[in-house]
Amino acid sequence: MQTPVIKVESFLANLPLFRELSKVEIERLAQATRPLRVARAEMLFHRGDLPRGFYLVVYGQVKLSFSTSRGDEKVVELIGPGQSFGEAVMFMERPHVVTCQALADSLVLHVTKEAVQEELERDPRFARRIIAGLSMRLHGLMADLEDNALRSATQRVIGYLLRDSGEGANGEGAIEVTLPAAKGVVASRLSLTQEHFSRILHELTSQGLVEVRGRLIHICDVARLRDYSG
């Protein structure tokens, strides 16, 4: 599949991770960056593969997941445009602990480990950006762990819908949310089976809290949904 031509320098320069770097530094990173066109359902890497850099999504979406001993899939994270992944294992110099698969036709940039290490040595601002990004990722994983341990399945689904609604989650009245992936993928992200996820949506629908139209979720009343305990 032919890789489309993009302005790698412009894309990198507009990312929060690289925004403080100079034009020369951006050009150096761009020279060590390779665009990858990944078709829907194609694997970008498998668990156990050795990392040779990290990745940035230009467009499309990928999922990070692993399989349980029973063969069930657990989705760890969904990565969309402008987001990065793979930094932690790159620095640890250990194999990937998850598998990466495209959920849609995607364009991904691969930045080599050597280029990142050289920029880290040159510019402490870049190091601070990398640390901040990894810290945010860790904070998100800890929030997921807390949700799974302390919140019911219904509360997790409600929290996810409201979190995905952005600023609308703090308001009142009706809003609409589009699930970022198929229901089975979202269910796995919330540590639920697809059947359990569908039952919760049906419960919320029967309570007049939401209306489900495929991946589009119409939240009838944000305040009521936020207060619903199941």
Tab-separated table of N, CA and C in Angstrom, residues 19-153:
chain	number	residue	atom	x	y	z
A	19	ARG	N	6.173	21.059	20.661
A	19	ARG	CA	5.870	22.450	20.369
A	19	ARG	C	6.982	23.418	20.781
A	20	GLU	N	7.762	23.066	21.786
A	20	GLU	CA	8.819	23.968	22.256
A	20	GLU	C	10.143	23.767	21.529
A	21	LEU	N	10.210	22.790	20.636
A	21	LEU	CA	11.464	22.532	19.931
A	21	LEU	C	11.664	23.550	18.811
A	22	SER	N	12.920	23.795	18.495
A	22	SER	CA	13.247	24.728	17.419
A	22	SER	C	13.018	24.078	16.058
A	23	LYS	N	13.046	24.892	15.030
A	23	LYS	CA	12.860	24.381	13.667
A	23	LYS	C	13.935	23.362	13.323
A	24	VAL	N	15.172	23.633	13.724
A	24	VAL	CA	16.276	22.705	13.439
A	24	VAL	C	16.045	21.367	14.135
A	25	GLU	N	15.580	21.416	15.394
A	25	GLU	CA	15.325	20.181	16.134
A	25	GLU	C	14.187	19.394	15.502
A	26	ILE	N	13.144	20.104	15.064
A	26	ILE	CA	12.026	19.444	14.391
A	26	ILE	C	12.498	18.774	13.104
A	27	GLU	N	13.347	19.448	12.365
A	27	GLU	CA	13.861	18.884	11.112
A	27	GLU	C	14.672	17.624	11.370
A	28	ARG	N	15.464	17.625	12.457
A	28	ARG	CA	16.240	16.432	12.794
A	28	ARG	C	15.313	15.253	13.108
A	29	LEU	N	14.256	15.510	13.893
A	29	LEU	CA	13.306	14.447	14.222
A	29	LEU	C	12.576	13.960	12.973
A	30	ALA	N	12.217	14.891	12.109
A	30	ALA	CA	11.486	14.518	10.890
A	30	ALA	C	12.317	13.597	10.004
A	31	GLN	N	13.621	13.838	9.984
A	31	GLN	CA	14.487	12.990	9.173
A	31	GLN	C	14.536	11.564	9.701
A	32	ALA	N	14.261	11.394	10.993
A	32	ALA	CA	14.277	10.063	11.602
A	32	ALA	C	12.869	9.504	11.780
A	33	THR	N	11.889	10.100	11.090
A	33	THR	CA	10.489	9.692	11.221
A	33	THR	C	10.022	9.055	9.921
A	34	ARG	N	9.338	7.928	10.065
A	34	ARG	CA	8.851	7.215	8.886
A	34	ARG	C	7.328	7.117	8.913
A	35	PRO	N	6.636	7.583	7.866
A	35	PRO	CA	5.176	7.439	7.803
A	35	PRO	C	4.801	5.991	7.490
A	36	LEU	N	3.798	5.477	8.188
A	36	LEU	CA	3.319	4.114	7.972
A	36	LEU	C	1.820	4.156	7.695
A	37	ARG	N	1.404	3.628	6.574
A	37	ARG	CA	-0.017	3.514	6.256
A	37	ARG	C	-0.475	2.148	6.746
A	38	VAL	N	-1.424	2.121	7.672
A	38	VAL	CA	-1.873	0.874	8.291
A	38	VAL	C	-3.353	0.677	7.950
A	39	ALA	N	-3.673	-0.422	7.291
A	39	ALA	CA	-5.057	-0.697	6.911
A	39	ALA	C	-5.863	-1.178	8.112
A	40	ARG	N	-7.160	-0.999	8.054
A	40	ARG	CA	-8.052	-1.455	9.127
A	40	ARG	C	-7.824	-2.943	9.399
A	41	ALA	N	-7.703	-3.284	10.692
A	41	ALA	CA	-7.481	-4.652	11.185
A	41	ALA	C	-6.024	-5.112	11.047
A	42	GLU	N	-5.167	-4.292	10.449
A	42	GLU	CA	-3.759	-4.664	10.320
A	42	GLU	C	-3.025	-4.457	11.642
A	43	MET	N	-2.088	-5.357	11.936
A	43	MET	CA	-1.284	-5.263	13.147
A	43	MET	C	-0.072	-4.373	12.902
A	44	LEU	N	0.145	-3.435	13.816
A	44	LEU	CA	1.324	-2.577	13.724
A	44	LEU	C	2.507	-3.250	14.416
A	45	PHE	N	2.250	-3.869	15.571
A	45	PHE	CA	3.249	-4.703	16.233
A	45	PHE	C	2.522	-5.675	17.162
A	46	HIS	N	3.218	-6.722	17.561
A	46	HIS	CA	2.659	-7.739	18.438
A	46	HIS	C	3.343	-7.695	19.799
A	47	ARG	N	2.649	-8.218	20.783
A	47	ARG	CA	3.251	-8.364	22.108
A	47	ARG	C	4.500	-9.229	21.983
A	48	GLY	N	5.601	-8.773	22.577
A	48	GLY	CA	6.861	-9.507	22.485
A	48	GLY	C	7.827	-8.942	21.459
A	49	ASP	N	7.312	-8.100	20.526
A	49	ASP	CA	8.204	-7.456	19.561
A	49	ASP	C	9.080	-6.423	20.275
A	50	LEU	N	10.293	-6.258	19.799
A	50	LEU	CA	11.193	-5.268	20.390
A	50	LEU	C	10.900	-3.892	19.809
A	51	PRO	N	10.725	-2.875	20.654
A	51	PRO	CA	10.451	-1.524	20.150
A	51	PRO	C	11.698	-0.886	19.566
A	52	ARG	N	11.511	-0.181	18.464
A	52	ARG	CA	12.614	0.536	17.825
A	52	ARG	C	12.350	2.037	17.780
A	53	GLY	N	11.338	2.466	18.544
A	53	GLY	CA	10.961	3.865	18.592
A	53	GLY	C	9.561	3.977	19.157
A	54	PHE	N	8.944	5.133	18.942
A	54	PHE	CA	7.555	5.258	19.372
A	54	PHE	C	6.719	5.817	18.230
A	55	TYR	N	5.405	5.902	18.426
A	55	TYR	CA	4.480	6.165	17.331
A	55	TYR	C	3.588	7.370	17.621
A	56	LEU	N	3.161	8.020	16.533
A	56	LEU	CA	2.212	9.131	16.591
A	56	LEU	C	1.138	8.885	15.543
A	57	VAL	N	-0.117	9.081	15.916
A	57	VAL	CA	-1.216	8.870	14.978
A	57	VAL	C	-1.539	10.192	14.285
A	58	VAL	N	-1.484	10.186	12.956
A	58	VAL	CA	-1.858	11.355	12.162
A	58	VAL	C	-3.369	11.359	11.945
A	59	TYR	N	-3.890	10.252	11.433
A	59	TYR	CA	-5.333	10.078	11.326
A	59	TYR	C	-5.661	8.600	11.498
A	60	GLY	N	-6.942	8.330	11.791
A	60	GLY	CA	-7.355	6.959	12.046
A	60	GLY	C	-7.386	6.654	13.538
A	61	GLN	N	-7.312	5.382	13.872
A	61	GLN	CA	-7.366	4.965	15.276
A	61	GLN	C	-6.750	3.589	15.416
A	62	VAL	N	-6.008	3.383	16.512
A	62	VAL	CA	-5.443	2.074	16.816
A	62	VAL	C	-5.828	1.688	18.239
A	63	LYS	N	-5.786	0.412	18.517
A	63	LYS	CA	-6.040	-0.051	19.882
A	63	LYS	C	-4.823	-0.808	20.388
A	64	LEU	N	-4.560	-0.662	21.684
A	64	LEU	CA	-3.522	-1.415	22.378
A	64	LEU	C	-4.228	-2.446	23.238
A	65	SER	N	-3.851	-3.703	23.107
A	65	SER	CA	-4.566	-4.757	23.818
A	65	SER	C	-3.652	-5.940	24.085
A	66	PHE	N	-4.136	-6.835	24.938
A	66	PHE	CA	-3.462	-8.118	25.139
A	66	PHE	C	-4.527	-9.187	25.328
A	67	SER	N	-4.135	-10.435	25.203
A	67	SER	CA	-5.066	-11.551	25.340
A	67	SER	C	-4.853	-12.251	26.672
A	68	THR	N	-5.947	-12.648	27.297
A	68	THR	CA	-5.872	-13.382	28.550
A	68	THR	C	-5.535	-14.841	28.273
A	69	SER	N	-5.303	-15.594	29.341
A	69	SER	CA	-4.977	-17.015	29.185
A	69	SER	C	-6.132	-17.792	28.563
A	70	ARG	N	-7.359	-17.259	28.673
A	70	ARG	CA	-8.523	-17.910	28.076
A	70	ARG	C	-8.751	-17.486	26.630
A	71	GLY	N	-7.901	-16.576	26.154
A	71	GLY	CA	-8.053	-16.119	24.783
A	71	GLY	C	-8.918	-14.889	24.633
A	72	ASP	N	-9.408	-14.346	25.755
A	72	ASP	CA	-10.211	-13.121	25.690
A	72	ASP	C	-9.296	-11.916	25.495
A	73	GLU	N	-9.812	-10.918	24.786
A	73	GLU	CA	-9.034	-9.706	24.554
A	73	GLU	C	-9.372	-8.641	25.582
A	74	LYS	N	-8.345	-7.991	26.094
A	74	LYS	CA	-8.508	-6.847	26.991
A	74	LYS	C	-7.927	-5.629	26.292
A	75	VAL	N	-8.779	-4.658	25.968
A	75	VAL	CA	-8.327	-3.422	25.343
A	75	VAL	C	-7.810	-2.489	26.433
A	76	VAL	N	-6.564	-2.093	26.320
A	76	VAL	CA	-5.932	-1.241	27.322
A	76	VAL	C	-6.149	0.231	27.004
A	77	GLU	N	-6.060	0.586	25.732
A	77	GLU	CA	-6.150	1.996	25.369
A	77	GLU	C	-6.536	2.139	23.904
A	78	LEU	N	-7.278	3.192	23.596
A	78	LEU	CA	-7.609	3.582	22.232
A	78	LEU	C	-6.823	4.853	21.918
A	79	ILE	N	-6.114	4.855	20.791
A	79	ILE	CA	-5.238	5.970	20.434
A	79	ILE	C	-5.755	6.613	19.150
A	80	GLY	N	-5.983	7.937	19.204
A	80	GLY	CA	-6.506	8.657	18.048
A	80	GLY	C	-5.542	9.712	17.542
A	81	PRO	N	-5.987	10.532	16.591
A	81	PRO	CA	-5.121	11.547	15.970
A	81	PRO	C	-4.471	12.481	16.986
A	82	GLY	N	-3.171	12.713	16.791
A	82	GLY	CA	-2.424	13.618	17.665
A	82	GLY	C	-1.883	12.958	18.915
A	83	GLN	N	-2.226	11.691	19.148
A	83	GLN	CA	-1.753	11.002	20.344
A	83	GLN	C	-0.555	10.113	20.015
A	84	SER	N	0.253	9.865	21.032
A	84	SER	CA	1.443	9.034	20.868
A	84	SER	C	1.337	7.787	21.730
A	85	PHE	N	2.148	6.798	21.416
A	85	PHE	CA	2.192	5.579	22.223
A	85	PHE	C	3.506	4.849	21.969
A	86	GLY	N	3.872	3.999	22.928
A	86	GLY	CA	5.085	3.197	22.795
A	86	GLY	C	6.321	3.807	23.417
A	87	GLU	N	6.177	4.993	24.069
A	87	GLU	CA	7.365	5.643	24.632
A	87	GLU	C	7.960	4.858	25.795
A	88	ALA	N	7.095	4.346	26.688
A	88	ALA	CA	7.590	3.728	27.923
A	88	ALA	C	8.476	2.521	27.643
A	89	VAL	N	7.987	1.589	26.820
A	89	VAL	CA	8.787	0.382	26.557
A	89	VAL	C	10.031	0.719	25.757
A	90	MET	N	9.975	1.786	24.960
A	90	MET	CA	11.161	2.203	24.209
A	90	MET	C	12.279	2.586	25.173
A	91	PHE	N	11.939	3.355	26.233
A	91	PHE	CA	12.953	3.756	27.199
A	91	PHE	C	13.407	2.587	28.067
A	92	MET	N	12.491	1.670	28.341
A	92	MET	CA	12.829	0.522	29.180
A	92	MET	C	13.654	-0.512	28.433
A	93	GLU	N	13.643	-0.421	27.094
A	93	GLU	CA	14.347	-1.386	26.241
A	93	GLU	C	13.880	-2.805	26.529
A	94	ARG	N	12.555	-2.923	26.663
A	94	ARG	CA	11.934	-4.232	26.842
A	94	ARG	C	10.925	-4.466	25.733
A	95	PRO	N	10.526	-5.716	25.502
A	95	PRO	CA	9.549	-5.993	24.444
A	95	PRO	C	8.199	-5.334	24.741
A	96	HIS	N	7.444	-5.089	23.688
A	96	HIS	CA	6.092	-4.566	23.854
A	96	HIS	C	5.266	-5.544	24.695
A	97	VAL	N	4.474	-5.008	25.616
A	97	VAL	CA	3.625	-5.846	26.467
A	97	VAL	C	2.204	-5.899	25.936
A	98	VAL	N	1.936	-5.154	24.865
A	98	VAL	CA	0.612	-5.156	24.243
A	98	VAL	C	0.778	-5.344	22.740
A	99	THR	N	-0.340	-5.647	22.099
A	99	THR	CA	-0.410	-5.719	20.643
A	99	THR	C	-1.105	-4.470	20.141
A	100	CYS	N	-0.678	-3.953	19.012
A	100	CYS	CA	-1.279	-2.750	18.427
A	100	CYS	C	-1.938	-3.111	17.100
A	101	GLN	N	-3.228	-2.814	17.004
A	101	GLN	CA	-3.989	-3.113	15.786
A	101	GLN	C	-4.781	-1.879	15.365
A	102	ALA	N	-4.841	-1.631	14.070
A	102	ALA	CA	-5.598	-0.492	13.554
A	102	ALA	C	-7.092	-0.814	13.574
A	103	LEU	N	-7.884	0.127	14.083
A	103	LEU	CA	-9.340	-0.008	14.069
A	103	LEU	C	-9.951	0.667	12.849
A	104	ALA	N	-9.150	1.446	12.139
A	104	ALA	CA	-9.578	2.106	10.911
A	104	ALA	C	-8.330	2.309	10.061
A	105	ASP	N	-8.518	2.571	8.780
A	105	ASP	CA	-7.367	2.922	7.953
A	105	ASP	C	-6.671	4.116	8.594
A	106	SER	N	-5.385	3.962	8.867
A	106	SER	CA	-4.684	4.961	9.677
A	106	SER	C	-3.344	5.331	9.056
A	107	LEU	N	-2.908	6.533	9.392
A	107	LEU	CA	-1.560	6.967	9.062
A	107	LEU	C	-0.834	7.217	10.369
A	108	VAL	N	0.273	6.508	10.565
A	108	VAL	CA	1.029	6.555	11.809
A	108	VAL	C	2.465	6.936	11.498
A	109	LEU	N	3.038	7.775	12.343
A	109	LEU	CA	4.441	8.132	12.204
A	109	LEU	C	5.267	7.358	13.221
A	110	HIS	N	6.378	6.797	12.765
A	110	HIS	CA	7.294	6.088	13.650
A	110	HIS	C	8.564	6.911	13.813
A	111	VAL	N	8.854	7.319	15.059
A	111	VAL	CA	10.052	8.102	15.370
A	111	VAL	C	11.075	7.159	15.999
A	112	THR	N	12.271	7.114	15.468
A	112	THR	CA	13.257	6.146	15.935
A	112	THR	C	13.756	6.463	17.344
A	113	LYS	N	14.124	5.425	18.053
A	113	LYS	CA	14.630	5.555	19.418
A	113	LYS	C	15.916	6.380	19.453
A	114	GLU	N	16.777	6.190	18.461
A	114	GLU	CA	18.046	6.904	18.443
A	114	GLU	C	17.831	8.422	18.335
A	115	ALA	N	16.875	8.821	17.498
A	115	ALA	CA	16.600	10.255	17.336
A	115	ALA	C	16.062	10.859	18.628
A	116	VAL	N	15.182	10.126	19.312
A	116	VAL	CA	14.613	10.612	20.570
A	116	VAL	C	15.708	10.759	21.620
A	117	GLN	N	16.568	9.764	21.722
A	117	GLN	CA	17.634	9.819	22.725
A	117	GLN	C	18.594	10.977	22.458
A	118	GLU	N	18.878	11.254	21.196
A	118	GLU	CA	19.766	12.370	20.871
A	118	GLU	C	19.144	13.706	21.265
A	119	GLU	N	17.841	13.868	21.020
A	119	GLU	CA	17.176	15.119	21.381
A	119	GLU	C	17.059	15.270	22.900
A	120	LEU	N	16.875	14.174	23.608
A	120	LEU	CA	16.823	14.228	25.065
A	120	LEU	C	18.136	14.749	25.634
A	121	GLU	N	19.247	14.337	25.041
A	121	GLU	CA	20.554	14.789	25.502
A	121	GLU	C	20.809	16.252	25.143
A	122	ARG	N	20.216	16.708	24.033
A	122	ARG	CA	20.442	18.083	23.587
A	122	ARG	C	19.583	19.098	24.332
A	123	ASP	N	18.314	18.714	24.628
A	123	ASP	CA	17.348	19.722	25.080
A	123	ASP	C	16.539	19.209	26.276
A	124	PRO	N	16.732	19.784	27.473
A	124	PRO	CA	15.977	19.355	28.647
A	124	PRO	C	14.481	19.647	28.532
A	125	ARG	N	14.094	20.611	27.680
A	125	ARG	CA	12.661	20.895	27.496
A	125	ARG	C	11.955	19.693	26.885
A	126	PHE	N	12.629	19.039	25.953
A	126	PHE	CA	12.058	17.845	25.331
A	126	PHE	C	11.897	16.733	26.360
A	127	ALA	N	12.894	16.608	27.250
A	127	ALA	CA	12.803	15.602	28.306
A	127	ALA	C	11.598	15.863	29.206
A	128	ARG	N	11.343	17.141	29.538
A	128	ARG	CA	10.192	17.480	30.386
A	128	ARG	C	8.883	17.123	29.698
A	129	ARG	N	8.802	17.346	28.395
A	129	ARG	CA	7.591	17.008	27.647
A	129	ARG	C	7.352	15.502	27.654
A	130	ILE	N	8.405	14.746	27.456
A	130	ILE	CA	8.276	13.281	27.456
A	130	ILE	C	7.819	12.801	28.825
A	131	ILE	N	8.439	13.331	29.886
A	131	ILE	CA	8.070	12.931	31.250
A	131	ILE	C	6.611	13.295	31.529
A	132	ALA	N	6.183	14.473	31.088
A	132	ALA	CA	4.801	14.898	31.307
A	132	ALA	C	3.833	13.962	30.590
A	133	GLY	N	4.170	13.578	29.367
A	133	GLY	CA	3.306	12.667	28.617
A	133	GLY	C	3.188	11.307	29.279
A	134	LEU	N	4.315	10.777	29.747
A	134	LEU	CA	4.296	9.486	30.429
A	134	LEU	C	3.545	9.576	31.752
A	135	SER	N	3.658	10.706	32.441
A	135	SER	CA	2.950	10.890	33.710
A	135	SER	C	1.445	10.927	33.495
A	136	MET	N	0.997	11.594	32.433
A	136	MET	CA	-0.428	11.626	32.116
A	136	MET	C	-0.947	10.234	31.799
A	137	ARG	N	-0.136	9.455	31.073
A	137	ARG	CA	-0.530	8.077	30.754
A	137	ARG	C	-0.659	7.248	32.032
A	138	LEU	N	0.286	7.397	32.952
A	138	LEU	CA	0.243	6.673	34.218
A	138	LEU	C	-0.975	7.092	35.035
A	139	HIS	N	-1.265	8.396	35.040
A	139	HIS	CA	-2.436	8.896	35.773
A	139	HIS	C	-3.709	8.274	35.211
A	140	GLY	N	-3.798	8.171	33.894
A	140	GLY	CA	-4.974	7.561	33.285
A	140	GLY	C	-5.119	6.093	33.650
A	141	LEU	N	-3.999	5.369	33.670
A	141	LEU	CA	-4.049	3.952	34.034
A	141	LEU	C	-4.462	3.767	35.493
A	142	MET	N	-3.987	4.652	36.373
A	142	MET	CA	-4.382	4.576	37.778
A	142	MET	C	-5.871	4.875	37.946
A	143	ALA	N	-6.390	5.820	37.154
A	143	ALA	CA	-7.824	6.125	37.199
A	143	ALA	C	-8.635	4.919	36.737
A	144	ASP	N	-8.159	4.219	35.712
A	144	ASP	CA	-8.836	3.007	35.252
A	144	ASP	C	-8.833	1.936	36.330
A	145	LEU	N	-7.700	1.777	37.004
A	145	LEU	CA	-7.598	0.784	38.075
A	145	LEU	C	-8.576	1.109	39.193
A	146	GLU	N	-8.676	2.389	39.555
A	146	GLU	CA	-9.609	2.806	40.593
A	146	GLU	C	-11.051	2.519	40.175
A	147	ASP	N	-11.384	2.828	38.926
A	147	ASP	CA	-12.742	2.571	38.430
A	147	ASP	C	-13.082	1.089	38.526
A	148	ASN	N	-12.166	0.233	38.072
A	148	ASN	CA	-12.429	-1.206	38.065
A	148	ASN	C	-12.564	-1.769	39.479
A	149	ALA	N	-11.829	-1.182	40.437
A	149	ALA	CA	-11.834	-1.713	41.799
A	149	ALA	C	-12.984	-1.181	42.642
A	150	LEU	N	-13.381	0.081	42.415
A	150	LEU	CA	-14.304	0.738	43.346
A	150	LEU	C	-15.662	1.079	42.756
A	151	ARG	N	-15.805	1.035	41.442
A	151	ARG	CA	-17.067	1.449	40.831
A	151	ARG	C	-17.759	0.261	40.177
A	152	SER	N	-19.079	0.274	40.201
A	152	SER	CA	-19.850	-0.792	39.564
A	152	SER	C	-19.737	-0.678	38.052
A	153	ALA	N	-20.165	-1.729	37.375
A	153	ALA	CA	-20.116	-1.720	35.912
A	153	ALA	C	-20.955	-0.584	35.348
